Amino acid sequence: MKNKLFIILFIIVGYLIYYLVIERRFNSDLLMKEQSSIIKLSSLTNFDWDTAELSTSNEDFEKITFYKNGIDVYREIIKLNFDDGYESQYLFESNNRKDVASNYKCFYTSSIRLKKIEKISEGKVTFYIYEPIGCEPIN
């Protein structure tokens, strides 16, 4: 009986350690609401990274990719629902109309700010559009 209890407890502790410490997570839920504050990119992750690439053109359905020493450690893509089209989600847009960059290179100290909210499909789908702050445009 004690062995079974020990095994169950070990599995639960192992799962918690994996979920809370090891699993890489990007807190996209924080970006899915109206807010006026500036959000540091580093506050949205539970893993180490040194640069991030934000896509404003959404080519290949990429939204944001995090890198550590040039190696891809986490990637978030555009969410599609094949029955209804797009799902509500956050996206990135250039902070300057004259800027033709399709991507931005952001650093650990970079931030984002909510620029606008767009509703489509009779208000069923909401896009939260963020602009990068402290990021370098790249083509």
CSV table of N, CA and C in Angstrom, one decimal:
chain,number,residue,atom,x,y,z
A,1,MET,N,0.8,-1.2,0.0
A,1,MET,CA,0.0,0.0,0.0
A,1,MET,C,0.9,1.3,0.0
A,2,LYS,N,1.9,1.3,0.8
A,2,LYS,CA,2.8,2.4,0.9
A,2,LYS,C,3.5,2.6,-0.5
A,3,ASN,N,3.9,1.5,-1.1
A,3,ASN,CA,4.6,1.6,-2.4
A,3,ASN,C,3.7,2.2,-3.5
A,4,LYS,N,2.4,1.9,-3.5
A,4,LYS,CA,1.4,2.4,-4.4
A,4,LYS,C,1.3,3.9,-4.2
A,5,LEU,N,1.1,4.3,-2.9
A,5,LEU,CA,1.0,5.7,-2.6
A,5,LEU,C,2.2,6.5,-2.9
A,6,PHE,N,3.4,5.9,-2.7
A,6,PHE,CA,4.7,6.6,-3.1
A,6,PHE,C,4.7,6.8,-4.6
A,7,ILE,N,4.4,5.8,-5.4
A,7,ILE,CA,4.4,5.9,-6.8
A,7,ILE,C,3.4,6.9,-7.3
A,8,ILE,N,2.2,7.0,-6.8
A,8,ILE,CA,1.3,8.0,-7.2
A,8,ILE,C,1.8,9.4,-6.8
A,9,LEU,N,2.3,9.5,-5.6
A,9,LEU,CA,2.8,10.8,-5.2
A,9,LEU,C,4.0,11.2,-6.1
A,10,PHE,N,4.9,10.3,-6.4
A,10,PHE,CA,6.0,10.6,-7.3
A,10,PHE,C,5.5,11.0,-8.7
A,11,ILE,N,4.5,10.4,-9.2
A,11,ILE,CA,4.0,10.8,-10.6
A,11,ILE,C,3.4,12.2,-10.5
A,12,ILE,N,2.6,12.5,-9.5
A,12,ILE,CA,2.0,13.8,-9.3
A,12,ILE,C,3.1,14.9,-9.2
A,13,VAL,N,4.1,14.7,-8.4
A,13,VAL,CA,5.2,15.6,-8.2
A,13,VAL,C,6.0,15.8,-9.5
A,14,GLY,N,6.2,14.7,-10.2
A,14,GLY,CA,6.9,14.8,-11.5
A,14,GLY,C,6.1,15.6,-12.5
A,15,TYR,N,4.8,15.4,-12.6
A,15,TYR,CA,4.0,16.1,-13.5
A,15,TYR,C,4.0,17.6,-13.2
A,16,LEU,N,3.9,17.9,-11.9
A,16,LEU,CA,3.9,19.4,-11.5
A,16,LEU,C,5.3,20.0,-11.8
A,17,ILE,N,6.4,19.3,-11.6
A,17,ILE,CA,7.7,19.9,-11.9
A,17,ILE,C,7.8,20.1,-13.4
A,18,TYR,N,7.3,19.1,-14.2
A,18,TYR,CA,7.3,19.3,-15.7
A,18,TYR,C,6.5,20.5,-16.1
A,19,TYR,N,5.2,20.5,-15.6
A,19,TYR,CA,4.3,21.6,-16.1
A,19,TYR,C,4.7,23.0,-15.6
A,20,LEU,N,5.2,23.1,-14.4
A,20,LEU,CA,5.5,24.4,-13.9
A,20,LEU,C,6.9,24.9,-14.2
A,21,VAL,N,7.9,24.0,-14.4
A,21,VAL,CA,9.3,24.4,-14.6
A,21,VAL,C,9.8,24.1,-16.0
A,22,ILE,N,9.6,22.9,-16.5
A,22,ILE,CA,10.3,22.4,-17.7
A,22,ILE,C,9.5,22.8,-18.9
A,23,GLU,N,8.2,22.7,-19.0
A,23,GLU,CA,7.4,23.0,-20.2
A,23,GLU,C,7.5,24.4,-20.5
A,24,ARG,N,7.8,24.7,-21.8
A,24,ARG,CA,7.9,26.1,-22.3
A,24,ARG,C,6.5,26.6,-22.5
A,25,ARG,N,6.2,27.8,-21.9
A,25,ARG,CA,4.9,28.4,-22.1
A,25,ARG,C,5.0,29.8,-22.5
A,26,PHE,N,4.1,30.2,-23.4
A,26,PHE,CA,4.0,31.6,-23.7
A,26,PHE,C,2.6,32.0,-23.3
A,27,ASN,N,2.4,33.0,-22.5
A,27,ASN,CA,1.1,33.4,-21.9
A,27,ASN,C,0.4,34.3,-22.9
A,28,SER,N,-0.2,33.7,-23.9
A,28,SER,CA,-0.9,34.4,-24.9
A,28,SER,C,-2.3,34.9,-24.4
A,29,ASP,N,-2.8,34.3,-23.3
A,29,ASP,CA,-4.1,34.7,-22.7
A,29,ASP,C,-4.0,36.1,-22.3
A,30,LEU,N,-2.9,36.5,-21.8
A,30,LEU,CA,-2.7,37.9,-21.3
A,30,LEU,C,-2.9,38.9,-22.5
A,31,LEU,N,-2.6,38.5,-23.7
A,31,LEU,CA,-2.8,39.4,-24.9
A,31,LEU,C,-4.2,39.4,-25.5
A,32,MET,N,-5.1,38.6,-24.9
A,32,MET,CA,-6.4,38.4,-25.5
A,32,MET,C,-7.4,39.3,-24.7
A,33,LYS,N,-7.0,40.4,-24.3
A,33,LYS,CA,-8.0,41.3,-23.6
A,33,LYS,C,-7.6,42.8,-23.9
A,34,GLU,N,-8.5,43.7,-23.7
A,34,GLU,CA,-8.2,45.1,-23.9
A,34,GLU,C,-7.4,45.6,-22.7
A,35,GLN,N,-6.3,46.3,-23.0
A,35,GLN,CA,-5.5,46.8,-22.0
A,35,GLN,C,-4.7,48.0,-22.5
A,36,SER,N,-4.3,48.9,-21.6
A,36,SER,CA,-3.6,50.1,-22.0
A,36,SER,C,-2.2,50.1,-21.6
A,37,SER,N,-1.7,49.1,-20.9
A,37,SER,CA,-0.3,49.1,-20.5
A,37,SER,C,0.6,48.5,-21.5
A,38,ILE,N,1.9,48.8,-21.3
A,38,ILE,CA,2.9,48.2,-22.1
A,38,ILE,C,3.3,46.9,-21.5
A,39,ILE,N,3.5,45.9,-22.3
A,39,ILE,CA,3.8,44.5,-21.8
A,39,ILE,C,5.2,44.2,-22.2
A,40,LYS,N,6.0,43.8,-21.3
A,40,LYS,CA,7.4,43.3,-21.6
A,40,LYS,C,7.3,41.9,-22.1
A,41,LEU,N,7.9,41.6,-23.3
A,41,LEU,CA,7.9,40.3,-23.8
A,41,LEU,C,8.4,39.2,-22.9
A,42,SER,N,9.4,39.6,-22.1
A,42,SER,CA,10.0,38.6,-21.1
A,42,SER,C,9.0,38.2,-20.1
A,43,SER,N,8.0,39.0,-19.8
A,43,SER,CA,7.0,38.7,-18.8
A,43,SER,C,5.9,37.7,-19.3
A,44,LEU,N,6.0,37.4,-20.6
A,44,LEU,CA,5.0,36.5,-21.2
A,44,LEU,C,5.5,35.0,-21.3
A,45,THR,N,6.8,34.8,-20.9
A,45,THR,CA,7.4,33.5,-21.1
A,45,THR,C,7.9,32.9,-19.7
A,46,ASN,N,8.0,31.6,-19.7
A,46,ASN,CA,8.6,31.0,-18.5
A,46,ASN,C,9.9,30.3,-18.9
A,47,PHE,N,10.5,30.7,-20.0
A,47,PHE,CA,11.8,30.0,-20.5
A,47,PHE,C,12.8,31.1,-20.8
A,48,ASP,N,14.0,30.7,-21.0
A,48,ASP,CA,15.1,31.6,-21.3
A,48,ASP,C,15.2,31.8,-22.8
A,49,TRP,N,15.3,33.0,-23.3
A,49,TRP,CA,15.5,33.4,-24.7
A,49,TRP,C,16.3,34.7,-24.7
A,50,ASP,N,16.9,35.0,-25.9
A,50,ASP,CA,17.6,36.2,-26.0
A,50,ASP,C,17.1,37.1,-27.1
A,51,THR,N,16.5,36.6,-28.1
A,51,THR,CA,15.8,37.4,-29.2
A,51,THR,C,14.5,36.7,-29.6
A,52,ALA,N,13.6,37.5,-30.1
A,52,ALA,CA,12.4,37.1,-30.6
A,52,ALA,C,12.1,37.7,-32.0
A,53,GLU,N,11.5,37.0,-32.8
A,53,GLU,CA,11.1,37.6,-34.1
A,53,GLU,C,9.6,37.7,-34.2
A,54,LEU,N,9.1,38.9,-34.4
A,54,LEU,CA,7.7,39.1,-34.5
A,54,LEU,C,7.4,39.3,-36.0
A,55,SER,N,6.3,38.6,-36.5
A,55,SER,CA,6.0,38.8,-37.9
A,55,SER,C,4.8,39.7,-38.0
A,56,THR,N,4.9,40.7,-38.8
A,56,THR,CA,3.8,41.6,-39.1
A,56,THR,C,3.0,41.3,-40.4
A,57,SER,N,3.7,40.5,-41.2
A,57,SER,CA,3.0,40.1,-42.5
A,57,SER,C,2.4,38.7,-42.3
A,58,ASN,N,2.7,38.0,-41.3
A,58,ASN,CA,2.1,36.7,-41.0
A,58,ASN,C,2.3,35.7,-42.1
A,59,GLU,N,3.5,35.8,-42.8
A,59,GLU,CA,3.8,34.8,-43.8
A,59,GLU,C,4.0,33.5,-43.1
A,60,ASP,N,3.6,32.4,-43.8
A,60,ASP,CA,3.8,31.1,-43.3
A,60,ASP,C,3.1,30.9,-41.9
A,61,PHE,N,2.1,31.8,-41.7
A,61,PHE,CA,1.3,31.7,-40.5
A,61,PHE,C,2.1,31.9,-39.2
A,62,GLU,N,3.3,32.4,-39.3
A,62,GLU,CA,4.1,32.7,-38.1
A,62,GLU,C,3.7,34.0,-37.4
A,63,LYS,N,3.6,34.0,-36.1
A,63,LYS,CA,3.4,35.2,-35.3
A,63,LYS,C,4.6,35.6,-34.6
A,64,ILE,N,5.1,34.7,-33.7
A,64,ILE,CA,6.3,35.0,-32.9
A,64,ILE,C,7.1,33.8,-32.7
A,65,THR,N,8.5,34.0,-32.8
A,65,THR,CA,9.4,32.9,-32.6
A,65,THR,C,10.5,33.4,-31.7
A,66,PHE,N,10.8,32.6,-30.6
A,66,PHE,CA,11.8,32.9,-29.6
A,66,PHE,C,13.0,32.1,-29.9
A,67,TYR,N,14.2,32.8,-29.8
A,67,TYR,CA,15.5,32.1,-30.0
A,67,TYR,C,16.4,32.3,-28.8
A,68,LYS,N,17.2,31.3,-28.6
A,68,LYS,CA,18.2,31.3,-27.5
A,68,LYS,C,19.5,30.9,-28.3
A,69,ASN,N,20.5,31.8,-28.3
A,69,ASN,CA,21.8,31.6,-29.0
A,69,ASN,C,21.5,31.2,-30.5
A,70,GLY,N,20.5,31.8,-31.1
A,70,GLY,CA,20.2,31.5,-32.5
A,70,GLY,C,19.4,30.2,-32.8
A,71,ILE,N,19.0,29.5,-31.8
A,71,ILE,CA,18.3,28.3,-31.9
A,71,ILE,C,16.8,28.5,-31.5
A,72,ASP,N,15.9,28.1,-32.4
A,72,ASP,CA,14.5,28.2,-32.2
A,72,ASP,C,14.1,27.4,-30.9
A,73,VAL,N,13.5,28.1,-29.9
A,73,VAL,CA,13.1,27.4,-28.7
A,73,VAL,C,11.6,27.4,-28.5
A,74,TYR,N,10.9,28.3,-29.1
A,74,TYR,CA,9.4,28.3,-29.1
A,74,TYR,C,8.9,29.1,-30.2
A,75,ARG,N,7.7,28.6,-30.8
A,75,ARG,CA,7.1,29.3,-31.9
A,75,ARG,C,5.6,29.3,-31.8
A,76,GLU,N,5.0,30.4,-32.0
A,76,GLU,CA,3.5,30.5,-32.0
A,76,GLU,C,3.1,30.9,-33.4
A,77,ILE,N,2.0,30.2,-33.9
A,77,ILE,CA,1.5,30.4,-35.2
A,77,ILE,C,0.1,30.9,-35.2
A,78,ILE,N,-0.4,31.4,-36.3
A,78,ILE,CA,-1.8,31.9,-36.4
A,78,ILE,C,-2.7,30.7,-36.3
A,79,LYS,N,-3.8,31.0,-35.5
A,79,LYS,CA,-4.8,29.9,-35.3
A,79,LYS,C,-5.9,30.0,-36.3
A,80,LEU,N,-6.2,28.9,-36.9
A,80,LEU,CA,-7.2,28.8,-37.9
A,80,LEU,C,-8.2,27.8,-37.5
A,81,ASN,N,-9.5,28.0,-37.8
A,81,ASN,CA,-10.6,27.1,-37.6
A,81,ASN,C,-11.1,26.8,-39.0
A,82,PHE,N,-10.8,25.6,-39.5
A,82,PHE,CA,-11.1,25.3,-40.9
A,82,PHE,C,-12.6,25.3,-41.2
A,83,ASP,N,-13.5,25.3,-40.2
A,83,ASP,CA,-14.9,25.4,-40.4
A,83,ASP,C,-15.4,26.8,-40.5
A,84,ASP,N,-14.8,27.7,-39.7
A,84,ASP,CA,-15.3,29.1,-39.6
A,84,ASP,C,-14.3,30.1,-40.1
A,85,GLY,N,-13.0,29.7,-40.4
A,85,GLY,CA,-12.0,30.6,-40.7
A,85,GLY,C,-11.1,30.9,-39.5
A,86,TYR,N,-10.8,32.2,-39.3
A,86,TYR,CA,-9.9,32.6,-38.2
A,86,TYR,C,-10.6,32.4,-36.9
A,87,GLU,N,-9.7,32.2,-35.8
A,87,GLU,CA,-10.2,32.3,-34.5
A,87,GLU,C,-9.7,33.6,-33.9
A,88,SER,N,-10.4,34.0,-32.8
A,88,SER,CA,-9.9,35.2,-32.1
A,88,SER,C,-8.5,35.0,-31.6
A,89,GLN,N,-7.6,36.0,-31.8
A,89,GLN,CA,-6.2,35.9,-31.5
A,89,GLN,C,-5.5,37.3,-31.5
A,90,TYR,N,-4.3,37.3,-31.0
A,90,TYR,CA,-3.5,38.5,-31.1
A,90,TYR,C,-2.6,38.4,-32.4
A,91,LEU,N,-2.3,39.6,-32.9
A,91,LEU,CA,-1.4,39.7,-34.1
A,91,LEU,C,-0.5,40.9,-33.8
A,92,PHE,N,0.5,41.0,-34.7
A,92,PHE,CA,1.4,42.2,-34.6
A,92,PHE,C,1.3,43.0,-35.9
A,93,GLU,N,1.5,44.3,-35.7
A,93,GLU,CA,1.5,45.2,-36.8
A,93,GLU,C,2.6,46.3,-36.6
A,94,SER,N,3.1,46.8,-37.7
A,94,SER,CA,4.1,47.8,-37.7
A,94,SER,C,3.6,49.0,-36.9
A,95,ASN,N,4.5,49.7,-36.2
A,95,ASN,CA,4.2,50.9,-35.5
A,95,ASN,C,4.3,52.1,-36.3
A,96,ASN,N,4.7,52.0,-37.6
A,96,ASN,CA,4.9,53.1,-38.4
A,96,ASN,C,4.4,52.8,-39.8
A,97,ARG,N,3.5,53.6,-40.3
A,97,ARG,CA,2.8,53.3,-41.6
A,97,ARG,C,3.8,53.3,-42.8
A,98,LYS,N,4.9,54.1,-42.6
A,98,LYS,CA,5.9,54.1,-43.7
A,98,LYS,C,6.9,52.9,-43.6
A,99,ASP,N,6.9,52.2,-42.5
A,99,ASP,CA,7.8,51.1,-42.3
A,99,ASP,C,7.3,49.9,-43.1
A,100,VAL,N,8.1,49.4,-44.0
A,100,VAL,CA,7.8,48.3,-44.8
A,100,VAL,C,8.3,46.9,-44.3
A,101,ALA,N,8.9,46.9,-43.1
A,101,ALA,CA,9.4,45.7,-42.6
A,101,ALA,C,8.3,44.7,-42.3
A,102,SER,N,8.6,43.4,-42.7
A,102,SER,CA,7.6,42.4,-42.5
A,102,SER,C,7.9,41.6,-41.1
A,103,ASN,N,9.0,41.8,-40.6
A,103,ASN,CA,9.4,41.2,-39.3
A,103,ASN,C,10.1,42.2,-38.4
A,104,TYR,N,10.1,41.9,-37.1
A,104,TYR,CA,10.9,42.7,-36.2
A,104,TYR,C,11.7,41.8,-35.3
A,105,LYS,N,12.9,42.2,-35.0
A,105,LYS,CA,13.8,41.5,-34.1
A,105,LYS,C,13.7,42.2,-32.8
A,106,CYS,N,13.3,41.4,-31.8
A,106,CYS,CA,13.1,42.0,-30.4
A,106,CYS,C,14.1,41.3,-29.5
A,107,PHE,N,14.4,42.1,-28.5
A,107,PHE,CA,15.3,41.6,-27.5
A,107,PHE,C,14.6,41.3,-26.1
A,108,TYR,N,15.3,40.8,-25.2
A,108,TYR,CA,14.7,40.4,-23.9
A,108,TYR,C,14.1,41.6,-23.2
A,109,THR,N,14.6,42.8,-23.5
A,109,THR,CA,14.1,44.0,-22.8
A,109,THR,C,13.0,44.7,-23.7
A,110,SER,N,12.6,44.2,-24.8
A,110,SER,CA,11.6,44.8,-25.7
A,110,SER,C,10.2,44.6,-25.1
A,111,SER,N,9.3,45.4,-25.6
A,111,SER,CA,7.9,45.4,-25.1
A,111,SER,C,7.0,45.4,-26.3
A,112,ILE,N,5.7,45.3,-26.0
A,112,ILE,CA,4.6,45.5,-27.0
A,112,ILE,C,3.5,46.3,-26.4
A,113,ARG,N,2.7,46.9,-27.2
A,113,ARG,CA,1.6,47.7,-26.7
A,113,ARG,C,0.4,47.5,-27.6
A,114,LEU,N,-0.8,47.4,-27.0
A,114,LEU,CA,-2.0,47.2,-27.8
A,114,LEU,C,-2.3,48.4,-28.7
A,115,LYS,N,-2.4,48.2,-30.0
A,115,LYS,CA,-2.6,49.3,-30.9
A,115,LYS,C,-4.0,49.5,-31.3
A,116,LYS,N,-4.7,48.4,-31.5
A,116,LYS,CA,-6.1,48.4,-31.9
A,116,LYS,C,-6.8,47.1,-31.7
A,117,ILE,N,-8.1,47.1,-31.7
A,117,ILE,CA,-8.9,45.8,-31.6
A,117,ILE,C,-9.8,45.8,-32.9
A,118,GLU,N,-9.8,44.8,-33.6
A,118,GLU,CA,-10.6,44.6,-34.8
A,118,GLU,C,-11.6,43.4,-34.6
A,119,LYS,N,-12.8,43.7,-35.0
A,119,LYS,CA,-13.8,42.6,-34.9
A,119,LYS,C,-14.3,42.3,-36.3
A,120,ILE,N,-14.3,41.0,-36.7
A,120,ILE,CA,-14.7,40.5,-38.0
A,120,ILE,C,-15.8,39.4,-37.8
A,121,SER,N,-16.3,39.0,-38.9
A,121,SER,CA,-17.4,37.9,-38.9
A,121,SER,C,-18.5,38.3,-37.9
A,122,GLU,N,-19.1,39.5,-38.1
A,122,GLU,CA,-20.2,40.0,-37.3
A,122,GLU,C,-19.9,40.0,-35.8
A,123,GLY,N,-18.6,40.3,-35.5
A,123,GLY,CA,-18.2,40.4,-34.1
A,123,GLY,C,-17.8,39.1,-33.4
A,124,LYS,N,-17.9,38.0,-34.2
A,124,LYS,CA,-17.6,36.7,-33.6
A,124,LYS,C,-16.1,36.5,-33.4
A,125,VAL,N,-15.3,37.1,-34.2
A,125,VAL,CA,-13.8,37.0,-34.2
A,125,VAL,C,-13.2,38.3,-33.8
A,126,THR,N,-12.3,38.3,-32.8
A,126,THR,CA,-11.6,39.5,-32.4
A,126,THR,C,-10.1,39.4,-32.6
A,127,PHE,N,-9.5,40.4,-33.2
A,127,PHE,CA,-8.1,40.5,-33.4
A,127,PHE,C,-7.6,41.6,-32.5
A,128,TYR,N,-6.6,41.2,-31.6
A,128,TYR,CA,-5.9,42.2,-30.8
A,128,TYR,C,-4.6,42.5,-31.4
A,129,ILE,N,-4.5,43.7,-32.0
A,129,ILE,CA,-3.3,44.1,-32.8
A,129,ILE,C,-2.3,44.8,-31.9
A,130,TYR,N,-1.1,44.2,-31.8
A,130,TYR,CA,-0.1,44.8,-30.9
A,130,TYR,C,1.1,45.4,-31.8
A,131,GLU,N,1.7,46.5,-31.3
A,131,GLU,CA,2.9,47.0,-32.0
A,131,GLU,C,4.1,46.8,-31.2
A,132,PRO,N,5.2,46.5,-31.8
A,132,PRO,CA,6.5,46.3,-31.1
A,132,PRO,C,7.1,47.6,-30.6
A,133,ILE,N,7.7,47.5,-29.4
A,133,ILE,CA,8.4,48.7,-28.9
A,133,ILE,C,9.8,48.3,-28.5
A,134,GLY,N,10.8,49.0,-29.0
A,134,GLY,CA,12.2,48.6,-28.8
A,134,GLY,C,12.7,47.5,-29.6
A,135,CYS,N,12.1,47.3,-30.8
A,135,CYS,CA,12.5,46.2,-31.7
A,135,CYS,C,13.0,46.8,-33.0
A,136,GLU,N,13.9,46.0,-33.6
A,136,GLU,CA,14.5,46.5,-34.9
A,136,GLU,C,13.8,45.9,-36.1
A,137,PRO,N,13.4,46.7,-37.0
A,137,PRO,CA,12.8,46.2,-38.2
A,137,PRO,C,13.8,45.3,-39.1
A,138,ILE,N,13.3,44.2,-39.6
A,138,ILE,CA,14.1,43.4,-40.5
A,138,ILE,C,13.3,43.0,-41.6
A,139,ASN,N,13.9,42.7,-42.8
A,139,ASN,CA,13.1,42.3,-44.0
A,139,ASN,C,13.2,40.9,-44.2
